XYZ file of C-alpha atoms in Angstrom:
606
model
C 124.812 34.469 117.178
C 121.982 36.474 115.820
C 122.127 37.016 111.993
C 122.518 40.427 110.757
C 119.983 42.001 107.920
C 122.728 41.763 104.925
C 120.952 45.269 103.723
C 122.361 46.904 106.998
C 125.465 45.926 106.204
C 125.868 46.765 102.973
C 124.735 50.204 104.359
C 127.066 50.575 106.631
C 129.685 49.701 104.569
C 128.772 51.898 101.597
C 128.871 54.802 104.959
C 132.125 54.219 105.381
C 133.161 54.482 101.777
C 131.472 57.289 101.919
C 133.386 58.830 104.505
C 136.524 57.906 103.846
C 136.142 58.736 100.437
C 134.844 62.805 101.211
C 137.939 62.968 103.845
C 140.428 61.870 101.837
C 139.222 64.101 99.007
C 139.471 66.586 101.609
C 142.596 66.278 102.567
C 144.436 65.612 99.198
C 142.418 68.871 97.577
C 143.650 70.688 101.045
C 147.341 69.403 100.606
C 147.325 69.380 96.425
C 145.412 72.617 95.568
C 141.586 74.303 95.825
C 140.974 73.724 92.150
C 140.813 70.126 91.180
C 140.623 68.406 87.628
C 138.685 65.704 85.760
C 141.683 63.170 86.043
C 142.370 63.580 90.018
C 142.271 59.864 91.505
C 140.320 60.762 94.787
C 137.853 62.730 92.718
C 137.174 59.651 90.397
C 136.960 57.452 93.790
C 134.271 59.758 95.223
C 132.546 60.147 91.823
C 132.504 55.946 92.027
C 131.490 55.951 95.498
C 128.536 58.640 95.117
C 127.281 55.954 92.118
C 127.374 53.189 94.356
C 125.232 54.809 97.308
C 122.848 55.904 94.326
C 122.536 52.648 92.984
C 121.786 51.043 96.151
C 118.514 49.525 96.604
C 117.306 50.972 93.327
C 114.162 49.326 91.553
C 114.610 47.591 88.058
C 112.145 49.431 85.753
C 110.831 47.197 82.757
C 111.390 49.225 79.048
C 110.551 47.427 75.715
C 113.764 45.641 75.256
C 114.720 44.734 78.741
C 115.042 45.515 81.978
C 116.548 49.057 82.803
C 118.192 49.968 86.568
C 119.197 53.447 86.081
C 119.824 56.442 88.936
C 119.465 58.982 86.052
C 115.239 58.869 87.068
C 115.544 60.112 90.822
C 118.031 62.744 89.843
C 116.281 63.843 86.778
C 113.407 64.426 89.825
C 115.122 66.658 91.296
C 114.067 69.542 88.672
C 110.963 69.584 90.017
C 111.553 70.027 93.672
C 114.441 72.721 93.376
C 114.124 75.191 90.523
C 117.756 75.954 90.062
C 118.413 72.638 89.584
C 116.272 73.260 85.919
C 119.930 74.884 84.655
C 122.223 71.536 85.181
C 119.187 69.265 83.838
C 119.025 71.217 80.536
C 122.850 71.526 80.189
C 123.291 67.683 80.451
C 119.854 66.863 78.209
C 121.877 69.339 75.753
C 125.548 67.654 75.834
C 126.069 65.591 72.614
C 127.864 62.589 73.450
C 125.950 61.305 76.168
C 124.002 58.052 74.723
C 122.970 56.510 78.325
C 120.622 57.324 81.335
C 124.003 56.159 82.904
C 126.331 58.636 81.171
C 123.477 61.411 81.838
C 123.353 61.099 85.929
C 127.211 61.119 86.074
C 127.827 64.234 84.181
C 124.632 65.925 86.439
C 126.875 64.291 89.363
C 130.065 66.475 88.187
C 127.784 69.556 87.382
C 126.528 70.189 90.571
C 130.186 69.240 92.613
C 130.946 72.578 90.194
C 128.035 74.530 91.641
C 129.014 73.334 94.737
C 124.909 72.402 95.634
C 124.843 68.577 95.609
C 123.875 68.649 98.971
C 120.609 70.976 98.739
C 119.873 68.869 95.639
C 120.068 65.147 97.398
C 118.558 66.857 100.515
C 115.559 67.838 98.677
C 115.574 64.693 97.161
C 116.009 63.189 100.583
C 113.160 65.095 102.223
C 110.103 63.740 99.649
C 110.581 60.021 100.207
C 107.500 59.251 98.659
C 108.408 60.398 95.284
C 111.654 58.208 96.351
C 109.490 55.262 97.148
C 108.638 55.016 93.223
C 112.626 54.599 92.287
C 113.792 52.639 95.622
C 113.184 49.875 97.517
C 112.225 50.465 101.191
C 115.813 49.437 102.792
C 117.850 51.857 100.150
C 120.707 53.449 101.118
C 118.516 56.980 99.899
C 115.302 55.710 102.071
C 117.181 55.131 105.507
C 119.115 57.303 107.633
C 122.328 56.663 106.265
C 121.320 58.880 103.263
C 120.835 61.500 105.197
C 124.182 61.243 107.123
C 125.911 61.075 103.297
C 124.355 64.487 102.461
C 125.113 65.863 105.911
C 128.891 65.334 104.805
C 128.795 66.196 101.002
C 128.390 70.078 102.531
C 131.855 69.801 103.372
C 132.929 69.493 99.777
C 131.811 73.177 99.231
C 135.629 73.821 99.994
C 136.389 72.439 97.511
C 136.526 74.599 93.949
C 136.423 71.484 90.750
C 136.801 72.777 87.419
C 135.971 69.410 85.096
C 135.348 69.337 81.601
C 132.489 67.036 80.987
C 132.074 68.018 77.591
C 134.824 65.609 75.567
C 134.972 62.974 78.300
C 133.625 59.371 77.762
C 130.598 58.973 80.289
C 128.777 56.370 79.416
C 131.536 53.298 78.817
C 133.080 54.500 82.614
C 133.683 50.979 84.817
C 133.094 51.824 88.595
C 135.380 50.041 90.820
C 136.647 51.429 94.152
C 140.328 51.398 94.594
C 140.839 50.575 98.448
C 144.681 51.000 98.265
C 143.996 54.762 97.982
C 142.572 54.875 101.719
C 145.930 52.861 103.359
C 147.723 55.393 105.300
C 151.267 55.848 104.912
C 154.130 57.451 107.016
C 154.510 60.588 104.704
C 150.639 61.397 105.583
C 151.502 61.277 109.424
C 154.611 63.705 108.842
C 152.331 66.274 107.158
C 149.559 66.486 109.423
C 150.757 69.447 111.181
C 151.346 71.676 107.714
C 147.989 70.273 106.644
C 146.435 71.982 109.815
C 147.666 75.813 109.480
C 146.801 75.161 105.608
C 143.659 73.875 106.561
C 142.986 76.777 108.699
C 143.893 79.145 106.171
C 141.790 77.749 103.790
C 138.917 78.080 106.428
C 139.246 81.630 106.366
C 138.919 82.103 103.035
C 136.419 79.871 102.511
C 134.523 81.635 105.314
C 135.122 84.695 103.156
C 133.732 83.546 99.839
C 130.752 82.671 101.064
C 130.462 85.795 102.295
C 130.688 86.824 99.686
C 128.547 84.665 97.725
C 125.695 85.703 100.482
C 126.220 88.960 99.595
C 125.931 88.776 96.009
C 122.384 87.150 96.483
C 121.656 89.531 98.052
C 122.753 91.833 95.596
C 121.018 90.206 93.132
C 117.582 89.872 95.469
C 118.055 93.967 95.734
C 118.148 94.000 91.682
C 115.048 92.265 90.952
C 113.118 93.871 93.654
C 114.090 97.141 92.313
C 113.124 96.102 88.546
C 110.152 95.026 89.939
C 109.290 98.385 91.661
C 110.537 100.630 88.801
C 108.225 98.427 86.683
C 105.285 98.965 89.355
C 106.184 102.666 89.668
C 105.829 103.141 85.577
C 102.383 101.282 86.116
C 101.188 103.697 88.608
C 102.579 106.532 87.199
C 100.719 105.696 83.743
C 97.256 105.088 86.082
C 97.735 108.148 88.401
C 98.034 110.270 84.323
C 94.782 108.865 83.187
C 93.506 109.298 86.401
C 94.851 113.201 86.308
C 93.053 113.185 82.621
C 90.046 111.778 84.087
C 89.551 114.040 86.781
C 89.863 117.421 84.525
C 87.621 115.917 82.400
C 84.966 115.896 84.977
C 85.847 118.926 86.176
C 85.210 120.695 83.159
C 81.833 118.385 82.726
C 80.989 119.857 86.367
C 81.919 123.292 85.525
C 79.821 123.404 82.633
C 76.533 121.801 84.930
C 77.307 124.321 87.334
C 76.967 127.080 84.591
C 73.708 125.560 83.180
C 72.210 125.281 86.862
C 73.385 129.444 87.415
C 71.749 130.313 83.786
C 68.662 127.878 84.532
C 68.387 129.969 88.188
C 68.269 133.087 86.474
C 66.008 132.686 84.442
C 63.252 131.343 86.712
C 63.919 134.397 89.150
C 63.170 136.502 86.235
C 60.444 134.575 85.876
C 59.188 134.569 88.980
C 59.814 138.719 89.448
C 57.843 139.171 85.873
C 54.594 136.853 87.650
C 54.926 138.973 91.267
C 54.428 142.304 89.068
C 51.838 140.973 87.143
C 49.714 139.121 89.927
C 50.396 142.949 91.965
C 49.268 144.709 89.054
C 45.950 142.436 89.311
C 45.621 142.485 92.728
C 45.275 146.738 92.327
C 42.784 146.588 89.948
C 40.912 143.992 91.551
C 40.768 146.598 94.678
C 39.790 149.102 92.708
C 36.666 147.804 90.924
C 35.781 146.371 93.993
C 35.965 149.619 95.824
C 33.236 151.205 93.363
C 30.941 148.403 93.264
C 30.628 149.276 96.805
C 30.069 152.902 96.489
C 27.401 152.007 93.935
C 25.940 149.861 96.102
C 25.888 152.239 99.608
C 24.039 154.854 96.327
C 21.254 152.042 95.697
C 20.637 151.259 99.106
C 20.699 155.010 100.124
C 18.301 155.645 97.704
C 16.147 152.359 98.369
C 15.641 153.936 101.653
C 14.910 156.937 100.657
C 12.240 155.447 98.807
C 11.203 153.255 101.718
C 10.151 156.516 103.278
C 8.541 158.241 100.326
C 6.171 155.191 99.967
C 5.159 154.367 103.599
C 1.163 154.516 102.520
C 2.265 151.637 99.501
C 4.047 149.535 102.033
C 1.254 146.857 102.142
C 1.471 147.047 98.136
C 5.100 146.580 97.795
C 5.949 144.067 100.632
C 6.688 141.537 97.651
C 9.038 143.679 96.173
C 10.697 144.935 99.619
C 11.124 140.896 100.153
C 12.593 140.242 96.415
C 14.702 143.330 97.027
C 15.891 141.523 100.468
C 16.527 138.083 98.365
C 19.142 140.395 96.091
C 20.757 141.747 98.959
C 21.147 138.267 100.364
C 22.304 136.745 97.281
C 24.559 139.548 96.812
C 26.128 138.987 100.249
C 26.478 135.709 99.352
C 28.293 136.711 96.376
C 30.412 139.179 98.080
C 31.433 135.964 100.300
C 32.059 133.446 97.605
C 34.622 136.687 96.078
C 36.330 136.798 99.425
C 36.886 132.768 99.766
C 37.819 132.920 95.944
C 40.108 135.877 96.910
C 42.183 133.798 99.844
C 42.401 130.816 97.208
C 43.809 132.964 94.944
C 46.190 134.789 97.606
C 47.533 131.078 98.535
C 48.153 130.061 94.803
C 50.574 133.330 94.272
C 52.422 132.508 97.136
C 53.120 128.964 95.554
C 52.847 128.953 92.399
C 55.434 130.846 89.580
C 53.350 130.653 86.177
C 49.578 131.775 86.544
C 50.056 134.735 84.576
C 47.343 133.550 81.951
C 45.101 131.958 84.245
C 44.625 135.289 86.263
C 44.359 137.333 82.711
C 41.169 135.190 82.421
C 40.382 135.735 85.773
C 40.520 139.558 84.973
C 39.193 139.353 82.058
C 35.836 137.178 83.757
C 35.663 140.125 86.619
C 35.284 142.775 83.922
C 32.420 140.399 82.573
C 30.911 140.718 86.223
C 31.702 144.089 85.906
C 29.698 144.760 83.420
C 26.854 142.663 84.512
C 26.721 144.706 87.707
C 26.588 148.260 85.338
C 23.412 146.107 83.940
C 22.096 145.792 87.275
C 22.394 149.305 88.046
C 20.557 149.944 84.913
C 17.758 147.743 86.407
C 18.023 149.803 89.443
C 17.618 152.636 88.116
C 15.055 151.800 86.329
C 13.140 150.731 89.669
C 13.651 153.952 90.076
C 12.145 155.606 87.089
C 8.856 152.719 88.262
C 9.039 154.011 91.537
C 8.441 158.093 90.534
C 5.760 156.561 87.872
C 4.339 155.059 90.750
C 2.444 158.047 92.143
C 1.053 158.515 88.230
C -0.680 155.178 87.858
C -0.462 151.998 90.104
C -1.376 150.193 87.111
C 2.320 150.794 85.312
C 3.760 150.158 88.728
C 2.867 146.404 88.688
C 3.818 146.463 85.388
C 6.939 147.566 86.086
C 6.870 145.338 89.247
C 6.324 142.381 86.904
C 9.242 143.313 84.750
C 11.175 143.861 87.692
C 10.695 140.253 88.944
C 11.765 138.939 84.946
C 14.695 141.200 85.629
C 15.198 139.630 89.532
C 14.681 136.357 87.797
C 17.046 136.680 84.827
C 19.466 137.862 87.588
C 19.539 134.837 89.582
C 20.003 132.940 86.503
C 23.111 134.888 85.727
C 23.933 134.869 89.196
C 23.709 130.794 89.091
C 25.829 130.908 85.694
C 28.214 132.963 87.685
C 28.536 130.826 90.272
C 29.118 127.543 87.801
C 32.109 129.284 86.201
C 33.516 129.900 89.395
C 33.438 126.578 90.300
C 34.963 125.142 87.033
C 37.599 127.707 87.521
C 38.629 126.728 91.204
C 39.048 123.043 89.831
C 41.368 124.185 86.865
C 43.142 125.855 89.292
C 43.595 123.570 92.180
C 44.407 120.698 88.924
C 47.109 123.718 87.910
C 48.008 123.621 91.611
C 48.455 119.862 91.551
C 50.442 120.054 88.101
C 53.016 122.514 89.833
C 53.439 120.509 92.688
C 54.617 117.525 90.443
C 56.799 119.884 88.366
C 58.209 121.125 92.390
C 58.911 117.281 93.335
C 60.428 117.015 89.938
C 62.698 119.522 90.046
C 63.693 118.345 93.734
C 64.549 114.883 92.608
C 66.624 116.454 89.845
C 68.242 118.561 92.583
C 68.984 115.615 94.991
C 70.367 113.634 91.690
C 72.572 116.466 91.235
C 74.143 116.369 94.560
C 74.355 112.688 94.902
C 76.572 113.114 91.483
C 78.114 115.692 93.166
C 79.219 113.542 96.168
C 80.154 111.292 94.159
C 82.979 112.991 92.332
C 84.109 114.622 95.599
C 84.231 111.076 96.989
C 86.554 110.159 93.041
C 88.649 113.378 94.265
C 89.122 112.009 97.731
C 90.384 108.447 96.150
C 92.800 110.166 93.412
C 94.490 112.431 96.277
C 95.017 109.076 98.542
C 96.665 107.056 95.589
C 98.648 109.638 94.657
C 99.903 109.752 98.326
C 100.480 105.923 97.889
C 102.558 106.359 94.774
C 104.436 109.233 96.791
C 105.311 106.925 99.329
C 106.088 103.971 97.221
C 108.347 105.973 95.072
C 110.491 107.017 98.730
C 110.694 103.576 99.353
C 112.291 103.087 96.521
C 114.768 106.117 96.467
C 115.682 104.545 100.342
C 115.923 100.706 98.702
C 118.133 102.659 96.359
C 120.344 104.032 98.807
C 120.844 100.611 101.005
C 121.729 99.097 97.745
C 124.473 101.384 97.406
C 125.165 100.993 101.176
C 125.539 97.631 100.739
C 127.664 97.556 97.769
C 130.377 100.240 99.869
C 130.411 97.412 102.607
C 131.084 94.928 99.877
C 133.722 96.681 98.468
C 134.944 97.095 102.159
C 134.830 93.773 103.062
C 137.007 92.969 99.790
C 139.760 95.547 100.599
C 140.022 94.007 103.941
C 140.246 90.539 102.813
C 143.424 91.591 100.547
C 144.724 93.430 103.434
C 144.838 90.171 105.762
C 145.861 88.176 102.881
C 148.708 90.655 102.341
C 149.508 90.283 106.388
C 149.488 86.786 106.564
C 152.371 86.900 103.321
C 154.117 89.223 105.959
C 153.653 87.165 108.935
C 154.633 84.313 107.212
C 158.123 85.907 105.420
C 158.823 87.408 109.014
C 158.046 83.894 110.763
C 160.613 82.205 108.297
C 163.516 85.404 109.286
C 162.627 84.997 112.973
C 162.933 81.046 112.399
C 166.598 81.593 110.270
C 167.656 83.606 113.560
C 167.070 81.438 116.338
C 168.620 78.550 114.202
C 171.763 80.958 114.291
C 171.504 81.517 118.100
C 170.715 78.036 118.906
C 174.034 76.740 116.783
C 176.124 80.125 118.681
C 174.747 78.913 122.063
C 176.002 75.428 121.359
C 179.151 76.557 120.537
C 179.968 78.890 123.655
C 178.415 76.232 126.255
C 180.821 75.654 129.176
C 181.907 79.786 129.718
C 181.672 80.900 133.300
C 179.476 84.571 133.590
C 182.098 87.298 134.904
C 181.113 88.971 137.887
C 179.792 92.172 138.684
C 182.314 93.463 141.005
C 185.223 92.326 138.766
C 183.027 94.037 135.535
C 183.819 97.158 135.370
C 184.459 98.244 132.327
C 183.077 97.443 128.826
C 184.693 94.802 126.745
C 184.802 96.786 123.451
C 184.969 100.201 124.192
C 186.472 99.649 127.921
C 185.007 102.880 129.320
C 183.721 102.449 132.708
C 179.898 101.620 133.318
C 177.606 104.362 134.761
C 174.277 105.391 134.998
C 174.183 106.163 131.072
C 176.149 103.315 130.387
C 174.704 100.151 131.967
C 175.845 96.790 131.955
C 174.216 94.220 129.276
C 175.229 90.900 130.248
C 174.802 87.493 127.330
C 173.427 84.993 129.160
C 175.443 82.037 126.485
C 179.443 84.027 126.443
C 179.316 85.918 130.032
C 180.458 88.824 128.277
C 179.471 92.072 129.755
C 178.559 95.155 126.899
C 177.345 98.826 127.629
C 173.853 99.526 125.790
C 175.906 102.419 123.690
C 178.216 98.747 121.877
C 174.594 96.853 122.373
C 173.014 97.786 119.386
C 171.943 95.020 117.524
C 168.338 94.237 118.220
C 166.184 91.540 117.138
C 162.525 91.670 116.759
C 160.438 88.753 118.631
C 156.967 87.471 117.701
C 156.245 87.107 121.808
C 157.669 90.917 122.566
C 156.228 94.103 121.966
C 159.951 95.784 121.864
C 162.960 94.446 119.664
C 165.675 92.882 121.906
C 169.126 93.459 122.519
C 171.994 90.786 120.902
C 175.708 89.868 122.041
C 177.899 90.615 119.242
C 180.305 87.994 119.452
C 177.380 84.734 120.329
C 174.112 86.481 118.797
C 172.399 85.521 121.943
C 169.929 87.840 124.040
C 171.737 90.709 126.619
C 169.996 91.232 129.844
C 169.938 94.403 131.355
C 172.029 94.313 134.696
C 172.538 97.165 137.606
C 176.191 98.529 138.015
C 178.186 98.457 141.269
C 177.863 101.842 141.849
C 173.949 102.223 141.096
C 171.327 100.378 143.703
């Protein structure tokens, strides 16, 4: 024969203790009571057993003293992989009289048969058998699959409701020792098997219904702290979306007020602008006008220079030099009349660009009347030539005098002419650097305006945020008026689902007080039909009238015949009736036997 592990066994045995030790707990809580005390046998057998499955396999752990074997480590564990297991942890670490690791792990043992969880708290412990492997050895009862079985049937204790006071009792000097004469059957057990099963289904109901319940309260309770924890997050947002509110009118304000400065700053230049056009206009005219009388004065010198021309046709040969210097003003006079046009196109252009010239073009004015004046001198020459010209028939020898001076004049006129030409030059290059400094001031006042809109866009943009959380606080807040209203949905069905559990309670006590009357009857029927066994039923044809009343049967009275006595009644004597769990209608009794009357036909009726 092969030779068995002696670990196995001692597995399988503690198994069975196990099981016989939850079912007969079971059983006795189902046949003494729900509620259970401290000093119930069974419930000190299981408590024993548990401690022995625990203890199984455990490692010794070396201390100062000695060496300590202790289950009070792997369930003190257990705080770390379920959280409400913190509550029963504290509570025991908090009871005064407990002395031992011992004492400690039986009093968690009785706290959580209370909270009816030891199975989610060994299953847990079950599940992380590497934090196991530091406690047990690798053939424990906790490391195998027999643990697992164990916990599989401690979720049947949840029936059970255990109110123990671990408070006063004596943990740590308790001697474990299974009692094995507890799980001996004995006849009375066998007799009571069939009251233990319509208790036992009873109690299924209502268990069925408390934890029901007990779903529905953590649910309940789930609905509670998610609404705390909204109403919290709605107070958050609300206080945001406020300062967000004050935020936004702040900046409003700040962009009313830029808007104002950009309308007053707008305003002002196209005043600016309209006080330059009149100006540069008012320029422009008296620009024209000059101009249109240095011409006229010139058409009068050249008039007369022809005129002249033909007086002295003889003195031509004489005064070729001073017909050529004459022709060298006119040409340098054309070319001044040119260099005023260009100037005049340049200056046209600037207006149309520029917004503050006003002083440059009062120079400009006042450097024409200059020219102005210049060209009076000139006409003083010119008329002077003249004054030669008449002196020339008198003398030749003051017209080359005169001739000569002329020339000095021609001469000094270039020069000026030269000057002239200089300061026109200097000026185009002030203005054209004025030209260039507006420009800059133009690009400036562009990037300001592009700055301006980008800030622009970017509050719009702020705006566009604020609106869409508000909209999210808007919907938040309807989610919570609707989490609101399921909450208070939920509580009606709660409160419905109470009311109906009285009401079947409240049947069943009917049922059962109608079952014992119905019970009470048939016992009487059962004892009258033993008593009236051995009659012989009377006919029909011989029945023809009723026994108490003796009137004779007809359609409204019809025969009722007892099936125990023979005795044939009308249904008018008939009238005790007796209600039946099996029928929908009450039934019809004998009088004289109690038993049930069947309806029969009459002789006369088909």
């Amino acid at each position: 024969l092969a030779v068995k592990d002696p670990t196995a066994v001692e597995r399988a045995n503690l198994l069975n203790m196990a099981k016989l030790s939850i079912k007969g707990l079971i059983e006795s809580a189902l046949s003494f009571g729900r509620t259970l005390d401290s000093d119930y046998p069974p419930l000190q057998q299981f408590f024993v057993v548990m401690e022995h499955c625990l203890k199984h396999g455990l490692k010794v752990r070396k201390s100062f003293l000695s060496y300590n074997k202790t289950i009070w480590g792997p369930l003190e564990l257990v705080e770390k992989l379920y959280p409400e297991a913190e509550e029963i942890a504290a509570s025991v670490r908090d009871l005064p009289g407990l002395k031992t690791p011992l004492g400690r792990a039986r009093a968690w043992l009785r706290l959580a048969l209370m909270q009816k969880k030891m199975a989610d708290y060994l299953r847990c412990l079950i599940i992380q058998r590497d934090l196991l492997s530091e406690f047990y050895e690798y053939h424990a009862l906790m490391m195998e699959e027999e643990g697992a079985v164990i916990v599989g049937l401690l979720v049947g204790l949840n029936v059970i409701d255990a109110n123990l006071c671990v408070k006063g009792e004596d943990l740590d000097s308790q001697v474990g020792v299974i009692d094995f004469s507890v799980y001996l059957k004995s006849d009375d057990d066998i007799g009571g098997k069939e009251r233990n099963v319509q208790i036992a289904a009873i109690l299924d109901q209502k268990n069925y219904v408390e934890e029901l319940n007990r779903q529905l309260n953590s649910t309940v309770s789930s609905l509670h702290a998610r609404v705390d924890s909204l109403e919290k997050s709605n107070t958050k947002l609300i206080e945001e979306l406020a300062i967000a509110k004050n935020n936004i009118i702040k900046l409003q304000e700040e962009n009313h007020q830029l808007r104002s400065e950009n309308t007053l700053i707008l305003m002002k230049t196209q005043h600016h602008l309209e006080a330059t056009k009149v100006d540069v206009e008012a320029e422009l005219q008296t620009y024209k006008h000059s101009r249109q009388g240095l011409d006229e004065m010139y058409n009068e010198a050249r008039r007369q220079l022809r005129e002249e021309a033909q007086l002295r046709q003889d003195m031509e040969n004489e005064l070729v030099v001073q017909v050529s210097m004459k022709h060298e003003i006119e040409l340098a006079m054309k070319l001044l009349e040119k260099d005023i046009h260009e100037k005049q196109d340049t200056l046209i252009g600037l207006r149309q660009q520029l917004d503050e010239v006003k002083a440059i073009n009062v120079e400009m004015y006042q450097k024409l009347q200059v020219s102005e004046d210049a060209m009076k001198e000139k006409n003083e020459i010119i008329s002077r030539l003249e004054d030669k010209t008449n002196q020339i028939n008198a003398t030749m020898k003051q017209l080359e005098q005169r001739l000569q001076q002329a020339e000095k004049a021609q001469m000094e006129a270039e020069a000026e002419d030269e000057k002239l030409k200089q300061e026109y030059v200097n000026k185009s290059e002030s203005l054209q650097n004025e030209f260039s400094q507006k420009e800059k001031q133009l690009l400036q006042l562009e990037t300001d305006l592009k700055i301006e809109k980008e800030w622009r866009q970017t509050l719009e943009d702020d705006l566009q945020k604020e609106k869409e959380t508000v909209s999210h606080l808007r919907t938040e807040t309807q989610e919570i008026v609707n989490l609101k209203k399921e909450f208070l949905k939920v509580q009606e069905k709660n409160k419905q689902l109470k009311s109906i559990c009285e009401d079947q309670e409240a049947a069943l006590q009917e049922l059962a007080s109608k079952l014992s009357e119905s019970k009470l009857k048939i016992e009487d029927i059962k004892e009258a039909n033993k008593a009236l066994q051995g009659q012989v039923w009377l006919k029909d044809k011989e029945a023809t009238h009723c026994k108490l009343c003796e009137k004779e049967f007809s359609l409204s009275k019809r025969k009722h015949h007892c099936r125990n006595c023979g005795e044939i009644f009308c249904n008018a004597c008939s009238d005790n009736e007796l209600p039946l769990p099996s029928s929908p209608k009450p039934v019809r009794v004998c009088d004289s036997c109690h038993a049930i009357l069947i309806q029969r036909c009459s002789s006369n009726v088909p």
